Amino acid sequence: MAYQNWRRSRGGVLPGFILGMAVLVLPTVVSASVEITGFGDLFYAMREDAEDGFEIGQVEIDLEAPIDEKIVVGTAVAYDSGQEIFGLGAFTMDLHLLCSEGSHFRPSAAVRHSGIIVGQFDVPFGIDWNVYPSIDRKLVSTPLAVENTHDSWNDYGIQAYAEMNHINAVLYGTNGWGWDGLDTKMAIGGRLGVGVHEGLEIGGSCALFLSEDNTFDMILTGVDLQWEIAPICLKGEYLFHRITAPGGNSDTNVGYYLQGCYEYEPYFLVARYGHFAPGQNPPDDESRISVGLGWVPVENWELRAEYQANLETEDALFLQTVVAF
């Protein structure tokens, strides 16, 4: 599970439904075997346009327990560094449906793993959601294209997923999020990933946002690529974000990033180039080159450094320590 700085989420009918589900399942979960894990990070920031200092990035405690081998309940308590409080980062009930082996409701020779998740979760748009937790992200910062569009989307909703030999797919419905005065009440979307070669996957994502007047006034689409040939890993995303304002005017944001990582245990080197173009305002375009170094002294503890060359703004240097338990 993951949670980052109070990611985008909204209340609504689903939170009440989730609370009702919690009342039903918690007595059983308490008597089950509960797995407790977590992670946290501290970093020192040196910025030309701000004061230097230590900051808490993320702190999260995850609890997970099976109701039986086919249903798993999980929750995450996460720290909001902006408000300096803890809150709910995730609450999910994962029903395992089809699988080629056991621990699922029905056997299937073609499906390796599938299920339905209900609750609050990181929405699986694109591929960056896989590294929202700081323990999984090799750089300290989030890509510009992600930061300026869905901003590490976390929401209430339901999703169905399936993994096969060369294809993986997910469909979801959530409450959605608004944008500059545009209110949305629902989002539907999904992602399809295709393994075209060993270690190489190409994916496509799309999310449609239903506004209060029952029209799809916002759309977010993207394509992504992941290529891993140890010890090298390459990945990237291209995002297209179109918004139609209540008055009929439309605006389009476009962003992308490319990232490469080389691991030579216990060290790693990572670099990323990102660009974001906000609508019809070329002077406001942003570009960033990030270069990072990492050292893993022991398992589940990493020391990292990231230098940011922001081509339109001031540069920055981050020193981070992150630990999982």
Coordinates of C-alpha atoms in Angstrom, one line a residue:
M1 CA 0.0 0.0 0.0
A2 CA 1.0 3.6 -0.3
Y3 CA 0.1 7.1 0.6
Q4 CA 1.8 10.4 -0.2
N5 CA 1.0 13.8 1.3
W6 CA -2.8 13.4 1.5
R7 CA -3.2 12.3 -2.2
R8 CA -6.3 13.3 -4.1
S9 CA -9.4 11.8 -2.6
R10 CA -13.0 12.9 -1.9
G11 CA -15.8 11.8 0.3
G12 CA -19.2 10.6 -0.8
V13 CA -21.4 7.5 -0.8
L14 CA -18.5 5.1 -1.0
P15 CA -16.9 6.1 2.4
G16 CA -20.2 5.1 4.1
F17 CA -20.2 1.9 2.2
I18 CA -16.6 1.2 3.2
L19 CA -17.4 1.9 6.9
G20 CA -20.2 -0.6 6.8
M21 CA -18.0 -3.2 5.3
A22 CA -15.4 -2.5 8.0
V23 CA -18.1 -3.2 10.7
L24 CA -18.8 -6.5 9.1
V25 CA -15.2 -7.7 8.6
L26 CA -13.3 -6.3 11.5
P27 CA -14.5 -8.8 14.1
T28 CA -13.2 -11.6 11.9
V29 CA -9.9 -9.8 11.1
V30 CA -9.1 -9.2 14.8
S31 CA -9.1 -12.9 15.3
A32 CA -6.9 -13.5 12.3
S33 CA -3.2 -13.3 11.9
V34 CA -2.4 -9.6 11.3
E35 CA 0.8 -8.7 9.4
I36 CA 2.2 -5.3 10.4
T37 CA 4.7 -3.5 8.2
G38 CA 5.7 0.0 7.5
F39 CA 8.3 2.5 6.2
G40 CA 9.4 6.1 6.6
D41 CA 11.9 8.6 5.4
L42 CA 13.7 11.7 6.5
F43 CA 15.5 14.1 4.1
Y44 CA 17.6 17.2 4.1
A45 CA 16.7 19.8 1.4
M46 CA 19.0 22.4 0.0
R47 CA 17.1 24.8 -2.3
E48 CA 18.3 28.0 -3.8
D49 CA 14.8 29.6 -3.5
A50 CA 14.0 28.3 0.1
E51 CA 15.5 27.7 3.5
D52 CA 17.6 24.6 4.0
G53 CA 16.4 22.0 6.6
F54 CA 15.3 18.6 7.6
E55 CA 11.9 17.3 6.7
I56 CA 9.8 14.2 7.1
G57 CA 8.7 12.8 3.8
Q58 CA 6.5 9.8 4.4
V59 CA 5.7 7.6 7.4
E60 CA 3.3 4.8 7.0
I61 CA 2.1 1.8 9.1
D62 CA 0.4 -1.0 7.1
L63 CA -1.8 -3.8 8.6
E64 CA -3.0 -6.7 6.5
A65 CA -4.9 -9.8 7.5
P66 CA -6.7 -12.6 5.6
I67 CA -10.4 -13.3 6.5
D68 CA -9.6 -16.6 4.8
E69 CA -7.3 -17.5 1.9
K70 CA -9.6 -15.9 -0.6
I71 CA -10.2 -12.5 1.0
V72 CA -7.6 -10.1 2.4
V73 CA -8.3 -6.9 4.3
G74 CA -5.7 -4.2 4.6
T75 CA -5.3 -0.7 5.9
A76 CA -2.6 2.0 6.1
V77 CA -2.1 4.8 8.6
A78 CA -0.1 7.5 7.0
Y79 CA 1.5 10.8 8.0
D80 CA 0.6 14.1 6.4
S81 CA 3.7 16.2 6.5
G82 CA 1.9 19.3 5.5
Q83 CA -0.6 19.2 8.4
E84 CA 1.7 17.1 10.7
I85 CA -1.1 14.6 11.5
F86 CA -1.8 11.0 10.8
G87 CA -4.8 9.8 8.8
L88 CA -6.2 7.0 6.8
G89 CA -4.1 6.3 3.7
A90 CA -5.8 3.1 2.5
F91 CA -8.5 0.6 3.5
T92 CA -9.1 -2.3 1.1
M93 CA -10.9 -5.6 0.9
D94 CA -9.3 -7.8 -1.8
L95 CA -11.4 -10.7 -3.1
H96 CA -9.3 -13.2 -5.0
L97 CA -11.5 -14.5 -7.9
L98 CA -9.7 -16.6 -10.5
C99 CA -6.2 -18.2 -10.5
S100 CA -4.4 -21.1 -12.1
E101 CA -3.5 -22.3 -8.5
G102 CA -5.3 -22.3 -5.2
S103 CA -6.3 -19.5 -2.8
H104 CA -9.0 -18.1 -5.2
F105 CA -12.8 -18.6 -5.5
R106 CA -12.5 -20.3 -8.9
P107 CA -9.6 -22.1 -10.7
S108 CA -8.6 -20.9 -14.2
A109 CA -5.8 -22.2 -16.4
A110 CA -5.5 -18.9 -18.3
V111 CA -5.4 -16.4 -15.3
R112 CA -2.5 -16.2 -13.0
H113 CA -4.2 -13.9 -10.5
S114 CA -7.4 -11.8 -10.5
G115 CA -9.8 -10.1 -8.1
I116 CA -11.9 -7.2 -7.0
I117 CA -10.7 -4.5 -4.6
V118 CA -13.1 -2.3 -2.7
G119 CA -12.1 0.7 -0.5
Q120 CA -9.6 3.5 -0.5
F121 CA -6.5 2.8 -2.6
D122 CA -3.8 4.3 -4.9
V123 CA -5.5 4.4 -8.3
P124 CA -3.6 2.3 -10.8
F125 CA -3.2 4.9 -13.5
G126 CA 0.0 4.5 -15.5
I127 CA 3.0 3.0 -13.7
D128 CA 4.2 5.6 -11.2
W129 CA 1.7 4.4 -8.7
N130 CA 3.9 1.3 -8.2
V131 CA 6.5 3.5 -6.5
Y132 CA 4.4 6.0 -4.5
P133 CA 6.0 4.7 -1.2
S134 CA 9.4 6.3 -0.7
I135 CA 10.9 2.9 0.1
D136 CA 10.2 1.9 -3.5
R137 CA 11.1 5.2 -5.3
K138 CA 14.8 5.4 -6.2
L139 CA 14.7 9.2 -6.5
V140 CA 13.4 11.5 -3.8
S141 CA 11.0 13.5 -6.0
T142 CA 7.9 12.6 -8.1
P143 CA 8.0 13.1 -11.9
L144 CA 6.8 16.6 -13.0
A145 CA 4.1 15.0 -15.3
V146 CA 2.6 13.1 -12.4
E147 CA 2.9 15.9 -9.9
N148 CA 1.1 18.4 -12.2
T149 CA -1.7 16.1 -13.3
H150 CA -3.2 13.4 -11.1
D151 CA -0.7 14.2 -8.3
S152 CA -0.3 10.6 -6.9
W153 CA -4.1 9.8 -7.2
N154 CA -5.5 8.1 -4.1
D155 CA -9.3 7.7 -4.0
Y156 CA -12.4 5.8 -2.7
G157 CA -13.8 3.3 -5.2
I158 CA -13.8 -0.2 -6.6
Q159 CA -11.4 -1.9 -9.1
A160 CA -11.3 -5.3 -10.9
Y161 CA -7.9 -6.6 -12.0
A162 CA -6.5 -9.6 -13.9
E163 CA -3.0 -10.9 -14.6
M164 CA -2.3 -13.4 -17.4
N165 CA 1.0 -14.6 -19.0
H166 CA 1.6 -11.6 -21.2
I167 CA -1.4 -9.3 -20.4
N168 CA -2.5 -7.5 -17.3
A169 CA -5.6 -5.3 -17.0
V170 CA -7.5 -3.2 -14.4
L171 CA -10.8 -1.4 -14.5
Y172 CA -11.9 1.0 -11.8
G173 CA -14.6 3.4 -10.7
T174 CA -13.9 6.1 -8.1
N175 CA -15.1 9.4 -6.8
G176 CA -12.6 11.4 -8.9
W177 CA -11.1 14.8 -8.3
G178 CA -11.8 18.3 -9.6
W179 CA -9.5 20.8 -11.4
D180 CA -9.5 24.6 -11.1
G181 CA -13.2 25.1 -10.4
L182 CA -14.4 22.0 -12.3
D183 CA -16.1 19.6 -9.9
T184 CA -16.4 15.9 -10.6
K185 CA -18.5 13.3 -8.9
M186 CA -17.2 10.2 -10.5
A187 CA -14.3 8.8 -12.5
I188 CA -14.1 5.6 -14.5
G189 CA -11.0 4.2 -16.1
G190 CA -8.4 1.5 -16.5
R191 CA -5.1 0.4 -17.8
L192 CA -4.0 -2.4 -20.1
G193 CA -0.4 -3.7 -20.0
V194 CA 1.1 -6.0 -22.7
G195 CA 4.4 -7.8 -22.3
V196 CA 5.8 -7.6 -25.8
H197 CA 9.2 -9.2 -24.9
E198 CA 10.9 -10.7 -21.9
G199 CA 11.4 -7.7 -19.5
L200 CA 9.6 -5.3 -21.8
E201 CA 6.0 -4.1 -21.2
I202 CA 4.0 -1.4 -22.9
G203 CA 0.8 0.0 -21.3
G204 CA -2.0 2.4 -21.9
S205 CA -4.3 4.2 -19.4
C206 CA -7.4 6.3 -19.6
A207 CA -9.7 8.0 -17.0
L208 CA -12.9 9.8 -17.7
F209 CA -14.3 12.3 -15.1
L210 CA -18.0 12.9 -14.9
S211 CA -18.9 16.4 -13.8
E212 CA -21.9 17.6 -11.7
D213 CA -23.9 18.2 -14.8
N214 CA -23.4 14.6 -16.0
T215 CA -21.0 15.3 -18.8
F216 CA -17.4 14.0 -19.2
D217 CA -15.6 17.3 -18.9
M218 CA -12.2 16.0 -18.1
I219 CA -10.1 13.2 -19.5
L220 CA -6.6 11.9 -18.5
T221 CA -4.8 9.4 -20.8
G222 CA -1.4 8.1 -20.9
V223 CA 1.1 5.6 -22.4
D224 CA 3.9 3.9 -20.5
L225 CA 6.9 1.7 -21.0
Q226 CA 9.0 -0.5 -18.7
W227 CA 12.1 -2.4 -19.8
E228 CA 14.2 -4.3 -17.3
I229 CA 17.4 -6.2 -18.2
A230 CA 19.3 -6.6 -14.9
P231 CA 21.1 -4.6 -13.8
I232 CA 19.5 -1.9 -15.9
C233 CA 15.9 -0.7 -15.7
L234 CA 14.3 1.9 -18.0
K235 CA 10.8 3.4 -17.8
G236 CA 8.8 6.4 -18.9
E237 CA 5.3 7.8 -19.3
Y238 CA 3.5 10.3 -21.5
L239 CA 0.4 12.0 -20.1
F240 CA -2.3 13.9 -21.9
H241 CA -4.8 15.9 -19.7
R242 CA -7.8 17.7 -21.3
I243 CA -10.2 19.9 -19.3
T244 CA -13.4 21.5 -20.6
A245 CA -14.5 24.4 -18.3
P246 CA -18.1 25.1 -17.5
G247 CA -18.1 27.9 -20.0
G248 CA -17.1 25.6 -22.8
N249 CA -13.4 26.6 -23.1
S250 CA -11.0 23.7 -23.1
D251 CA -7.4 23.4 -22.0
T252 CA -4.8 20.7 -22.5
N253 CA -1.8 19.8 -20.3
V254 CA 0.9 17.5 -21.6
G255 CA 3.8 15.9 -19.7
Y256 CA 6.3 13.1 -19.9
Y257 CA 9.4 11.6 -18.2
L258 CA 12.1 9.1 -19.0
Q259 CA 14.0 7.4 -16.2
G260 CA 16.9 4.9 -16.1
C261 CA 18.4 3.1 -13.2
Y262 CA 21.7 1.0 -13.0
E263 CA 22.2 -1.2 -9.9
Y264 CA 25.5 -2.5 -8.8
E265 CA 24.8 -3.9 -5.3
P266 CA 24.8 -2.4 -2.8
Y267 CA 24.8 0.8 -4.9
F268 CA 22.6 2.3 -7.6
L269 CA 22.6 5.2 -10.0
V270 CA 19.4 6.8 -11.3
A271 CA 18.6 9.6 -13.7
R272 CA 15.4 11.1 -14.9
Y273 CA 14.3 13.8 -17.4
G274 CA 10.8 15.3 -17.1
H275 CA 8.8 17.9 -18.9
F276 CA 5.4 19.4 -18.3
A277 CA 3.6 21.9 -20.6
P278 CA 0.5 23.5 -18.9
G279 CA -2.1 24.3 -21.5
Q280 CA -1.5 27.2 -23.9
N281 CA 1.2 28.9 -21.8
P282 CA 4.6 28.0 -23.2
P283 CA 6.4 30.4 -20.8
D284 CA 5.1 28.3 -18.0
D285 CA 6.6 25.0 -19.3
E286 CA 8.7 23.1 -16.8
S287 CA 11.7 20.8 -17.4
R288 CA 13.8 19.0 -14.8
I289 CA 16.8 16.8 -14.8
S290 CA 17.3 14.6 -11.7
V291 CA 20.4 12.6 -11.0
G292 CA 20.5 10.3 -7.9
L293 CA 22.9 8.0 -6.1
G294 CA 22.0 5.4 -3.6
W295 CA 23.6 3.0 -1.1
V296 CA 21.9 0.0 0.6
P297 CA 24.0 -0.7 3.7
V298 CA 21.6 -3.4 4.9
E299 CA 18.3 -4.8 3.6
N300 CA 15.4 -2.4 4.0
W301 CA 17.6 0.7 4.7
E302 CA 18.7 3.0 1.9
L303 CA 20.7 6.3 1.8
R304 CA 20.1 8.5 -1.2
A305 CA 21.1 11.8 -2.8
E306 CA 19.3 13.6 -5.6
Y307 CA 20.4 16.7 -7.5
Q308 CA 17.7 18.5 -9.4
A309 CA 18.5 20.8 -12.3
N310 CA 15.3 22.7 -12.8
L311 CA 15.7 24.4 -16.2
E312 CA 13.1 27.2 -15.5
T313 CA 13.5 27.5 -11.7
E314 CA 16.2 27.1 -9.0
D315 CA 18.2 23.9 -8.6
A316 CA 18.0 21.7 -5.5
L317 CA 19.8 19.0 -3.6
F318 CA 18.2 16.3 -1.4
L319 CA 19.8 13.9 1.0
Q320 CA 17.4 11.1 2.2
T321 CA 17.4 8.1 4.5
V322 CA 14.5 5.7 4.1
V323 CA 13.8 2.5 6.1
A324 CA 11.2 -0.3 5.9
F325 CA 10.2 -2.6 8.8

